[in-house]
Tab-separated table of C-alpha atoms in Angstrom:
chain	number	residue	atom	x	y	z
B	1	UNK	CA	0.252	-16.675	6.082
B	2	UNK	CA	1.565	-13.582	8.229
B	3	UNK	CA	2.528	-10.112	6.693
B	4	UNK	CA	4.872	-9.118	8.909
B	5	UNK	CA	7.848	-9.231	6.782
B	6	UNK	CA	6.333	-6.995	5.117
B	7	UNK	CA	5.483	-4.388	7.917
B	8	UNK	CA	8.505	-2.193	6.882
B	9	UNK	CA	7.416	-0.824	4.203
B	10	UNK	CA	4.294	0.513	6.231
B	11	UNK	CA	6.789	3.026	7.198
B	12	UNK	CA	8.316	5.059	5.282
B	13	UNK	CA	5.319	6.838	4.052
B	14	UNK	CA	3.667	7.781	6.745
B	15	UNK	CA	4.049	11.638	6.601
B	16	UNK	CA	5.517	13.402	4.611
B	17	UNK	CA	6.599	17.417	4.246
B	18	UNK	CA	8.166	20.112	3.103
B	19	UNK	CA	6.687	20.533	-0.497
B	20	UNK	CA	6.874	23.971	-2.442
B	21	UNK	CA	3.671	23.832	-4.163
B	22	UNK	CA	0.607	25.762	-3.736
B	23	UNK	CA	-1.273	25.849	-0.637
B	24	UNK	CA	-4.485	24.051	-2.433
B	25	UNK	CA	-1.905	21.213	-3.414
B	26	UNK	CA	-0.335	21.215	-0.196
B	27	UNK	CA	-3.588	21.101	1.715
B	28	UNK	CA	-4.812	17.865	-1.087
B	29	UNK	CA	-1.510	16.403	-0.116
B	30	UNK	CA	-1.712	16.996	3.571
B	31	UNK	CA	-5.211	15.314	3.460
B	32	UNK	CA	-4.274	12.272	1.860
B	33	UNK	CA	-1.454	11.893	5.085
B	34	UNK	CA	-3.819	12.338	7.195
B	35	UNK	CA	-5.865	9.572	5.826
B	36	UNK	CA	-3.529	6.973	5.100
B	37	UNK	CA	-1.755	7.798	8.578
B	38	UNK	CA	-5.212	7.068	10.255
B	39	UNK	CA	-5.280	3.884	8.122
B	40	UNK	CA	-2.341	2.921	8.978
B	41	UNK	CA	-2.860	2.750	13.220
B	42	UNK	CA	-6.377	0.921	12.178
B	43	UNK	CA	-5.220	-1.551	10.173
B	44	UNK	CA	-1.614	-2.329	12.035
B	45	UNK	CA	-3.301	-5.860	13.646
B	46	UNK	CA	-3.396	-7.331	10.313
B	47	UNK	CA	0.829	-7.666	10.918
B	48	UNK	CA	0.755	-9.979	13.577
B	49	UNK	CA	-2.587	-12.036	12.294
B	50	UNK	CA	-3.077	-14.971	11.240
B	51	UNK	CA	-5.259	-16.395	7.999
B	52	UNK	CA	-9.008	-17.366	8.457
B	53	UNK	CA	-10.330	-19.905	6.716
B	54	UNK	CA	-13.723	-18.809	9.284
B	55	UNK	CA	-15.253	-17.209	6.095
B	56	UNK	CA	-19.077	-15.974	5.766
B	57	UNK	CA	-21.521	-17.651	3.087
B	58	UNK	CA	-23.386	-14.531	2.164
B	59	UNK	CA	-23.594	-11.515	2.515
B	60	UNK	CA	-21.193	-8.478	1.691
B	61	UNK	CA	-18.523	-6.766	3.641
B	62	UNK	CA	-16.357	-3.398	3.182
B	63	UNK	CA	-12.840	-3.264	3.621
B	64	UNK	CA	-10.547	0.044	4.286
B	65	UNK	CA	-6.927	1.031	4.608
B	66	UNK	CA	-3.971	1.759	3.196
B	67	UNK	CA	-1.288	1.191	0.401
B	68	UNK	CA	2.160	1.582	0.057
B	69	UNK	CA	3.817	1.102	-3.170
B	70	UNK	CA	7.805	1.416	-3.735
B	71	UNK	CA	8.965	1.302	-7.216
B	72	UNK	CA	12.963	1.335	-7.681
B	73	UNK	CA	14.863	2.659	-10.525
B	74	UNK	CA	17.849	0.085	-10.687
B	75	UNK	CA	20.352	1.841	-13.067
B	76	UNK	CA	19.963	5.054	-10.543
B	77	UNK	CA	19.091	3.155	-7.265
B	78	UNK	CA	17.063	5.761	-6.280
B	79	UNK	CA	13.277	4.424	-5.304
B	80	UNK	CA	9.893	6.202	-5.645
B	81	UNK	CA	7.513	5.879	-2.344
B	82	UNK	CA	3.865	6.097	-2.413
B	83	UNK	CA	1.050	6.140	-0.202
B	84	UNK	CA	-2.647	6.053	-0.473
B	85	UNK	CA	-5.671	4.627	0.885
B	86	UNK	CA	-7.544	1.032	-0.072
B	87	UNK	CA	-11.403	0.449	-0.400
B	88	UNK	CA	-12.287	-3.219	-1.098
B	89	UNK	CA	-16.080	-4.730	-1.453
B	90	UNK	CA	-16.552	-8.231	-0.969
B	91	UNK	CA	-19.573	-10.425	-1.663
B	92	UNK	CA	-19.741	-13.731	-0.595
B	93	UNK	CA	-21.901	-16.669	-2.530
B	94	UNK	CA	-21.044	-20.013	-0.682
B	95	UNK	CA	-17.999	-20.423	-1.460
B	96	UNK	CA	-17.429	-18.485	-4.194
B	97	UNK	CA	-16.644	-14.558	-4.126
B	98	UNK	CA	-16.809	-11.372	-5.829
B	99	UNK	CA	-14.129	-8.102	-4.492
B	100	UNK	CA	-13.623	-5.498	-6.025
B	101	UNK	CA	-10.885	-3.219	-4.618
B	102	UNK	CA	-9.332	0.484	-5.345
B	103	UNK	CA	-6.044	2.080	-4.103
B	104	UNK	CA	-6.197	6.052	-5.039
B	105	UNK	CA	-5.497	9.446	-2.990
B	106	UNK	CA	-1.742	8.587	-3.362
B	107	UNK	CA	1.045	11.015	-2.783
B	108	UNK	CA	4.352	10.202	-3.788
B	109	UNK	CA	8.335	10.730	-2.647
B	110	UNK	CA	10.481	10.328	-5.567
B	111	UNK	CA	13.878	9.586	-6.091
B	112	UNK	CA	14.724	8.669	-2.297
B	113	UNK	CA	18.168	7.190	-2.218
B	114	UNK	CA	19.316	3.761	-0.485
B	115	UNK	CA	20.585	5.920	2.137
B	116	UNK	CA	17.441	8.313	2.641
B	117	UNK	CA	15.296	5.017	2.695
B	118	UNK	CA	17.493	3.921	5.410
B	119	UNK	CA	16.933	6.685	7.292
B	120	UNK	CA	13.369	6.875	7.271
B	121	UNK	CA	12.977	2.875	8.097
B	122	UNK	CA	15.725	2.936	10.773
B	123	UNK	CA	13.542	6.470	12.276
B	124	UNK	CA	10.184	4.036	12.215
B	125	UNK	CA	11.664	1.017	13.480
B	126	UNK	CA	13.134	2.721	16.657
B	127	UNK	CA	10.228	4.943	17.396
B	128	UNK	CA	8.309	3.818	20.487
B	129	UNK	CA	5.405	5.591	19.840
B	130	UNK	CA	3.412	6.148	16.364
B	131	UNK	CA	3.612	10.145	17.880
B	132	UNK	CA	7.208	9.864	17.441
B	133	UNK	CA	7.688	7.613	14.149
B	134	UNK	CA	5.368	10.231	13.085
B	135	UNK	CA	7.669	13.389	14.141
B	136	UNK	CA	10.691	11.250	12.913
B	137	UNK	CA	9.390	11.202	9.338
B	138	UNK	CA	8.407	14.768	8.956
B	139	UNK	CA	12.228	15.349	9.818
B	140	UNK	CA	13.746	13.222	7.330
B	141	UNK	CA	10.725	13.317	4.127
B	142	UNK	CA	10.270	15.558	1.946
B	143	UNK	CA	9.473	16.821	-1.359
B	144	UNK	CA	5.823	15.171	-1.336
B	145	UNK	CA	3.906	15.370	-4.582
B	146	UNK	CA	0.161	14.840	-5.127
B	147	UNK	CA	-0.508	11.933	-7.239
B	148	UNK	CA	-3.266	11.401	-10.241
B	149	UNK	CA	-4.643	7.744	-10.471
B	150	UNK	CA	-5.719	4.549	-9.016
B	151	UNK	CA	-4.979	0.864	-9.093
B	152	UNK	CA	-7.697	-1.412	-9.769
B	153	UNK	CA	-7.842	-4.908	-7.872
B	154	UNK	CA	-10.624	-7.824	-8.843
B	155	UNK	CA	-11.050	-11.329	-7.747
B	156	UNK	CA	-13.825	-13.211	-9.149
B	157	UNK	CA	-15.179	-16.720	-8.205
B	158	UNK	CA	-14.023	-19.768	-5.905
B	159	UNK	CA	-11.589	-19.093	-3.376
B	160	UNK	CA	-8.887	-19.793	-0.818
B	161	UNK	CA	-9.145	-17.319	1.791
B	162	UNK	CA	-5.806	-17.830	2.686
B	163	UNK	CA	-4.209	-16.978	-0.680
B	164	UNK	CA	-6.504	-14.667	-3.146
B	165	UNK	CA	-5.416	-13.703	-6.502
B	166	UNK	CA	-6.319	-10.275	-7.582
B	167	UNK	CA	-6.080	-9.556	-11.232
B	168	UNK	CA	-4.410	-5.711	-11.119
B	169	UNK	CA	-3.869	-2.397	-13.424
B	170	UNK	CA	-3.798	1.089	-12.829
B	171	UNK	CA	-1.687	4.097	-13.692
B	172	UNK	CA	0.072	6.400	-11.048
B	173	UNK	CA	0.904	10.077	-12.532
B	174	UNK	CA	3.004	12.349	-10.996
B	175	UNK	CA	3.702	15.380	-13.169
B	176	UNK	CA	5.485	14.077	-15.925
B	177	UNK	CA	6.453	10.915	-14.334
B	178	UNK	CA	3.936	7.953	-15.387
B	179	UNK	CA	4.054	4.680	-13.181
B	180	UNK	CA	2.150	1.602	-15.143
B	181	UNK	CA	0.781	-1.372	-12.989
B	182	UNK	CA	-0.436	-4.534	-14.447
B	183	UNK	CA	-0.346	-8.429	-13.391
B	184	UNK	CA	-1.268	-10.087	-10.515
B	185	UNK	CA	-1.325	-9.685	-6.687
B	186	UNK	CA	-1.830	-12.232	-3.714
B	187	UNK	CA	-3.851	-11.595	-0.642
B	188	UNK	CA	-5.275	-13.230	2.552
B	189	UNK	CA	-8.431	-12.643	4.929
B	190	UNK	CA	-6.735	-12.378	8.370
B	191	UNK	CA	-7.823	-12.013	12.211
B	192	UNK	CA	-10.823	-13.483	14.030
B	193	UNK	CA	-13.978	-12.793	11.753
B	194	UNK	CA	-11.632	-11.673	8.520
B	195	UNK	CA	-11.224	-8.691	9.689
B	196	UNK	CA	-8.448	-7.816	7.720
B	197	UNK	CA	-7.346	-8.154	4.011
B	198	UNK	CA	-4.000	-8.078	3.128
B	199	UNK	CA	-2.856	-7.959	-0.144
B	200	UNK	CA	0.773	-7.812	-1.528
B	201	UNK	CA	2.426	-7.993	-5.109
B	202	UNK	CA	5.838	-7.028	-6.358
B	203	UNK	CA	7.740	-7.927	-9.430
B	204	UNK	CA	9.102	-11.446	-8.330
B	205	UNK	CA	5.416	-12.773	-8.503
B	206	UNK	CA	3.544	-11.400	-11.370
B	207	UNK	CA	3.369	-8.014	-10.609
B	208	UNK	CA	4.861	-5.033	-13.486
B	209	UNK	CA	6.020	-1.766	-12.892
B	210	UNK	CA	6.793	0.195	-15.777
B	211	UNK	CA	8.206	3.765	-15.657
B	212	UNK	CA	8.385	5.698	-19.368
B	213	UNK	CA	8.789	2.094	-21.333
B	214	UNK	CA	11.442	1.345	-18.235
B	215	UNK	CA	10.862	-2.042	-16.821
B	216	UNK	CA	11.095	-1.395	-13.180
B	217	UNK	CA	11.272	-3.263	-9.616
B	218	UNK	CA	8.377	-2.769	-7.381
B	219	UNK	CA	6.333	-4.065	-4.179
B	220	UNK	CA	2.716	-3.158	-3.710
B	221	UNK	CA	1.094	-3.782	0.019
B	222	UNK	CA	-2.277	-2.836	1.052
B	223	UNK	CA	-3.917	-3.542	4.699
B	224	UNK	CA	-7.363	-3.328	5.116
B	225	UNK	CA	-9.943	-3.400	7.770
B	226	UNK	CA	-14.174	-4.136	7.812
């Protein structure tokens, strides 16, 4: 199980700018860049791994990243982008296992049209350098808002390590825009030792966005590192 088909939606939230709000917002929102920016670079090996089944018996371990959740408005095609940071904690029991994980400190891009989306993937995917997919996004996001919330993940019991199911809520508010997760997302240990988690969901496989009583089409992916 690899994630890199998934790898482009690492992008388009990388940085963001160009917000009026005040500066306290603006500095909140600038931090939580920062951070999931750093995540991202740490946790870009999970991409090109592949699943371990070389899984401890005991013990506990803390995983730490990033999420990226896009959540498109099909009557308006126009797509909301968000991007926050990941904390998972695992214990292991032979081969059973308990993990517990949180995405929060989101900020969010809304209503990005097909052809700003474009943009900002065709920007990341040409950049040689994370310097310059990072100057390349500053140019082309903006409008950044600071989001209110957190989506809870929790897997409980015997396991696959190569395909966990996370049972998954939480509730993303952006002024007066509300964002409603619920359902189910899949993940997967990866890299020598597990040293990732990667988890993904959207609404072809049991995850549901709602926006305002607005069924809605999503894709959640977090990538996390111990």
């Amino acid at each position: 199980m690899k994630f890199g088909k998934y790898g482009a939606l690492i992008g388009p939230i990388i940085l963001l700018a160009g917000c009026q709000m005040s500066s306290d917002a603006a500095g909140l929102r600038d931090a939580r860049l920062d951070a999931y920016y750093a995540a991202s670079e740490a946790t870009e090996g999970a991409l090109y791994a592949d699943a371990t089944y070389d899984m401890p018996v005991s013990g506990t371990a803390t995983y730490e990243g990033q999420a990226t959740i896009a959540v498109g408005n099909q009557a308006t095609t126009r797509q909301d982008l968000f991007a926050g940071t990941s904390t998972y904690e695992a214990r292991f029991t032979g081969y059973e296992a308990d993990i517990d994980g949180k995405l929060q400190n989101f900020v969010v891009r809304e209503d990005l049209s097909v052809q700003e989306l474009e943009q900002v993937l065709n920007a990341y995917a040409s950049a040689d350098t994370t310097a310059e997919q990072e100057r390349a996004l500053k140019s082309i996001m903006q409008n950044a808002s600071v989001v209110d919330g957190e989506v809870i993940l929790t897997a409980r019991g015997e396991y696959d390590p190569s395909f966990l199911t996370f049972a998954t809520d939480g509730t993303l508010t952006s002024g007066t825009r509300v964002t409603d997760l619920s359902g189910q997302t899949s993940g997967a240990f990866m890299g020598d030792g597990a040293e990732y988690l990667a988890v993904y969901g959207s609404s072809d496989d049991g995850l549901s966005f709602d926006q305002g009583g607005q069924d809605r089409f999503g894709i959640l992916l977090s990538l996390s590192r111990k």
